[in-house]
Amino acid sequence: MRFFTLTSLSFLLVGANAHVLVINGYTFQDLGDGLCTATSMQNSEDSGLPDKFEVNKADRTMTIDKLNINDDDGPNKLYTSNTMADVCRECGLEPKNLNKVVMTVSKEPCLENALNRYRSIHSDTEENEKIVATVILDGTGSDLDRQVWFYLFHCTSYEIVERMLTPKSILSKVSIEEGDKDCLMSYFIESHEEDDETTIYNAEGYGERYSDVWP
């Protein structure tokens, strides 16, 4: 997986504040105390790109106000992943050292499928109850939750975060807080060895390993 570095991108000083830069069409600002932000210079509805990133170096977290990308925006997915990685590095935090990425996302079909599957396998969940749950990779939680994770593999937000990571880090669990039209997604990241054969990177590998849990 290849990432663009800040030295390979054009960026400008903005105004008199030497802590404000323009990176990939985002205004980057170092707020001090390990807190950095990157705000889009375009209308998010027109560009199809996120409005704002925030990095907290102390907590090793990144927060995205709203992910304005749908499944058809292939170039925007890669563009967003690269920008997220660049903002992390400019804030002094390598993507591989992130603990968590939090974002608000629309209920695209894969996410609806994951939520519906969660309801169907958890009998204590009411049909129209809003889901608040954490799903753990590799079935270290409920075996049936593997089916929920399989759907999450296909979600735009998962792809964007996964593309930002290095081979020495992996998404280990996902927390979902369902709203009426959106969901708050928290992607938790852990380090791992590159030659760890137990690691699964995509939906195909996950389906092959856990085909026995499908209904």
Protein backbone atom coordinates (compact mmCIF):
# COMPACT_ATOMS: atom_id res chain seq x y z
CA MET A 1 0.00 0.00 0.00
CA ARG A 2 1.53 3.32 -1.09
CA PHE A 3 0.99 6.64 0.63
CA PHE A 4 1.90 10.11 -0.60
CA THR A 5 4.14 12.01 1.77
CA LEU A 6 3.91 15.72 2.45
CA THR A 7 7.19 16.26 0.64
CA SER A 8 5.64 14.87 -2.54
CA LEU A 9 2.57 17.15 -2.26
CA SER A 10 2.31 20.86 -2.88
CA PHE A 11 1.33 22.78 0.24
CA LEU A 12 1.23 26.49 1.07
CA LEU A 13 1.51 28.68 4.13
CA VAL A 14 -1.79 30.46 4.71
CA GLY A 15 -1.89 34.00 6.10
CA ALA A 16 0.52 35.00 8.81
CA ASN A 17 0.04 31.86 10.86
CA ALA A 18 2.91 29.49 10.15
CA HIS A 19 0.93 26.65 11.70
CA VAL A 20 -1.70 26.73 8.94
CA LEU A 21 -1.03 24.78 5.73
CA VAL A 22 -2.99 23.66 2.69
CA ILE A 23 -2.71 19.92 2.05
CA ASN A 24 -4.68 18.08 -0.64
CA GLY A 25 -7.31 20.83 -0.71
CA TYR A 26 -7.65 20.88 3.07
CA THR A 27 -6.62 23.70 5.40
CA PHE A 28 -4.46 22.08 8.06
CA GLN A 29 -4.02 23.76 11.44
CA ASP A 30 -1.91 22.77 14.43
CA LEU A 31 -3.90 23.87 17.50
CA GLY A 32 -1.20 22.86 19.96
CA ASP A 33 -1.27 20.27 22.73
CA GLY A 34 -1.21 17.50 20.13
CA LEU A 35 -4.49 18.57 18.51
CA CYS A 36 -4.61 19.14 14.75
CA THR A 37 -7.44 19.77 12.28
CA ALA A 38 -7.84 19.61 8.51
CA THR A 39 -10.87 21.42 7.06
CA SER A 40 -12.06 21.10 3.45
CA MET A 41 -11.75 24.22 1.28
CA GLN A 42 -14.66 22.98 -0.87
CA ASN A 43 -18.35 22.48 -0.27
CA SER A 44 -18.55 18.90 0.93
CA GLU A 45 -21.85 18.26 -0.86
CA ASP A 46 -20.28 19.28 -4.17
CA SER A 47 -16.92 17.60 -3.69
CA GLY A 48 -18.17 14.37 -2.11
CA LEU A 49 -15.30 14.59 0.40
CA PRO A 50 -15.28 14.81 4.21
CA ASP A 51 -15.70 18.26 5.79
CA LYS A 52 -13.12 18.01 8.53
CA PHE A 53 -10.57 15.71 10.15
CA GLU A 54 -9.34 16.10 13.71
CA VAL A 55 -6.30 14.32 15.14
CA ASN A 56 -5.60 14.01 18.85
CA LYS A 57 -1.99 12.96 19.21
CA ALA A 58 -2.26 12.33 22.97
CA ASP A 59 -5.15 9.89 22.54
CA ARG A 60 -3.86 8.71 19.14
CA THR A 61 -7.31 9.15 17.62
CA MET A 62 -8.75 10.66 14.43
CA THR A 63 -12.31 11.98 14.18
CA ILE A 64 -14.19 12.76 10.95
CA ASP A 65 -17.24 15.02 11.30
CA LYS A 66 -19.11 13.46 8.38
CA LEU A 67 -18.01 11.03 5.69
CA ASN A 68 -19.60 12.36 2.48
CA ILE A 69 -18.50 9.49 0.26
CA ASN A 70 -20.64 6.76 -1.24
CA ASP A 71 -19.68 3.39 -2.64
CA ASP A 72 -19.27 4.75 -6.19
CA ASP A 73 -16.65 7.35 -5.24
CA GLY A 74 -13.59 5.15 -5.85
CA PRO A 75 -11.11 8.02 -6.46
CA ASN A 76 -12.46 9.93 -3.47
CA LYS A 77 -11.90 6.91 -1.22
CA LEU A 78 -8.19 6.77 -2.04
CA TYR A 79 -7.89 10.57 -1.95
CA THR A 80 -9.47 10.65 1.50
CA SER A 81 -7.28 7.81 2.81
CA ASN A 82 -4.12 9.56 1.60
CA THR A 83 -5.22 12.87 3.11
CA MET A 84 -5.99 11.21 6.45
CA ALA A 85 -2.52 9.65 6.50
CA ASP A 86 -0.86 12.97 5.59
CA VAL A 87 -2.74 14.88 8.28
CA CYS A 88 -1.71 12.28 10.87
CA ARG A 89 1.95 12.58 9.91
CA GLU A 90 1.86 16.39 9.87
CA CYS A 91 0.45 16.21 13.39
CA GLY A 92 3.38 14.00 14.40
CA LEU A 93 1.39 10.77 14.50
CA GLU A 94 2.14 7.88 12.17
CA PRO A 95 -1.01 6.11 10.88
CA LYS A 96 0.32 2.80 12.21
CA ASN A 97 0.24 4.29 15.72
CA LEU A 98 -3.42 5.29 15.62
CA ASN A 99 -5.65 3.69 18.23
CA LYS A 100 -9.01 4.65 16.80
CA VAL A 101 -10.77 6.39 13.91
CA VAL A 102 -14.26 7.75 14.62
CA MET A 103 -16.66 8.98 11.93
CA THR A 104 -20.32 9.64 11.24
CA VAL A 105 -21.48 7.77 8.13
CA SER A 106 -24.69 7.40 6.16
CA LYS A 107 -26.54 4.09 6.24
CA GLU A 108 -25.27 2.67 2.96
CA PRO A 109 -26.55 -0.81 1.95
CA CYS A 110 -23.65 -2.75 3.49
CA LEU A 111 -24.19 -1.02 6.83
CA GLU A 112 -27.93 -1.65 6.69
CA ASN A 113 -27.14 -5.33 6.01
CA ALA A 114 -24.78 -5.47 8.98
CA LEU A 115 -27.37 -3.89 11.28
CA ASN A 116 -30.14 -6.19 10.06
CA ARG A 117 -27.90 -9.22 10.48
CA TYR A 118 -27.04 -8.14 14.03
CA ARG A 119 -30.75 -7.89 14.85
CA SER A 120 -31.47 -11.31 13.38
CA ILE A 121 -28.81 -13.12 15.41
CA HIS A 122 -29.40 -11.30 18.71
CA SER A 123 -32.82 -12.34 19.91
CA ASP A 124 -32.80 -9.77 22.70
CA THR A 125 -32.82 -6.93 20.14
CA GLU A 126 -36.19 -5.50 19.15
CA GLU A 127 -36.99 -5.25 15.43
CA ASN A 128 -36.80 -1.44 15.29
CA GLU A 129 -34.37 -0.96 18.17
CA LYS A 130 -31.38 1.25 17.42
CA ILE A 131 -28.21 -0.85 17.55
CA VAL A 132 -25.35 0.06 19.88
CA ALA A 133 -22.79 -2.74 19.60
CA THR A 134 -19.14 -3.70 19.24
CA VAL A 135 -18.07 -6.37 16.76
CA ILE A 136 -14.67 -8.03 17.20
CA LEU A 137 -12.54 -9.41 14.36
CA ASP A 138 -11.89 -13.14 14.02
CA GLY A 139 -14.78 -14.19 16.21
CA THR A 140 -13.05 -13.56 19.51
CA GLY A 141 -16.53 -12.41 20.53
CA SER A 142 -19.66 -14.20 19.35
CA ASP A 143 -19.13 -16.61 16.44
CA LEU A 144 -22.29 -15.31 14.82
CA ASP A 145 -20.96 -11.76 14.93
CA ARG A 146 -18.52 -12.89 12.25
CA GLN A 147 -21.41 -12.52 9.84
CA VAL A 148 -21.86 -8.89 10.87
CA TRP A 149 -18.15 -8.24 10.36
CA PHE A 150 -18.34 -9.76 6.88
CA TYR A 151 -20.82 -7.07 5.83
CA LEU A 152 -18.71 -4.34 7.43
CA PHE A 153 -15.77 -5.36 5.20
CA HIS A 154 -17.71 -3.96 2.23
CA CYS A 155 -18.52 -0.57 3.77
CA THR A 156 -16.96 2.62 2.43
CA SER A 157 -15.85 3.78 5.87
CA TYR A 158 -14.06 0.46 6.52
CA GLU A 159 -12.26 0.64 3.15
CA ILE A 160 -11.08 4.20 3.74
CA VAL A 161 -9.64 3.47 7.17
CA GLU A 162 -8.07 0.18 6.04
CA ARG A 163 -6.33 1.88 3.09
CA MET A 164 -4.78 4.42 5.42
CA LEU A 165 -3.10 1.79 7.57
CA THR A 166 0.31 0.22 7.11
CA PRO A 167 0.99 -3.55 6.95
CA LYS A 168 1.92 -3.41 10.65
CA SER A 169 -1.55 -2.38 11.83
CA ILE A 170 -5.03 -3.83 11.47
CA LEU A 171 -8.64 -3.05 12.36
CA SER A 172 -9.43 -5.25 15.34
CA LYS A 173 -12.97 -4.22 16.28
CA VAL A 174 -15.75 -1.87 15.24
CA SER A 175 -18.28 -0.09 17.45
CA ILE A 176 -21.59 1.04 15.96
CA GLU A 177 -24.03 3.58 17.39
CA GLU A 178 -27.07 3.66 15.12
CA GLY A 179 -29.08 6.84 14.51
CA ASP A 180 -32.10 7.48 12.30
CA LYS A 181 -30.16 8.18 9.08
CA ASP A 182 -26.52 7.94 10.14
CA CYS A 183 -24.30 5.79 12.33
CA LEU A 184 -21.37 6.75 14.51
CA MET A 185 -18.62 4.26 13.66
CA SER A 186 -15.51 3.72 15.79
CA TYR A 187 -12.74 1.68 14.18
CA PHE A 188 -10.20 0.34 16.68
CA ILE A 189 -6.66 -0.31 15.44
CA GLU A 190 -4.01 -2.69 16.75
CA SER A 191 -0.47 -3.50 15.68
CA HIS A 192 0.36 -6.94 14.37
CA GLU A 193 3.22 -8.87 12.74
CA GLU A 194 3.32 -8.74 8.94
CA ASP A 195 3.81 -12.52 8.69
CA ASP A 196 0.88 -13.31 11.00
CA GLU A 197 -1.07 -15.89 9.01
CA THR A 198 -4.14 -15.51 11.23
CA THR A 199 -4.79 -11.99 9.93
CA ILE A 200 -7.61 -11.59 7.41
CA TYR A 201 -7.48 -8.54 5.16
CA ASN A 202 -10.60 -8.76 3.01
CA ALA A 203 -14.13 -10.10 2.69
CA GLU A 204 -13.12 -12.98 0.41
CA GLY A 205 -10.61 -14.35 2.91
CA TYR A 206 -13.06 -13.87 5.73
CA GLY A 207 -15.81 -15.71 3.86
CA GLU A 208 -13.51 -18.63 3.01
CA ARG A 209 -12.39 -19.07 6.61
CA TYR A 210 -15.81 -18.74 8.20
CA SER A 211 -18.15 -20.22 5.59
CA ASP A 212 -19.47 -22.56 8.29
CA VAL A 213 -21.21 -19.74 10.15
CA TRP A 214 -23.39 -18.55 7.26
CA PRO A 215 -27.09 -19.33 7.54
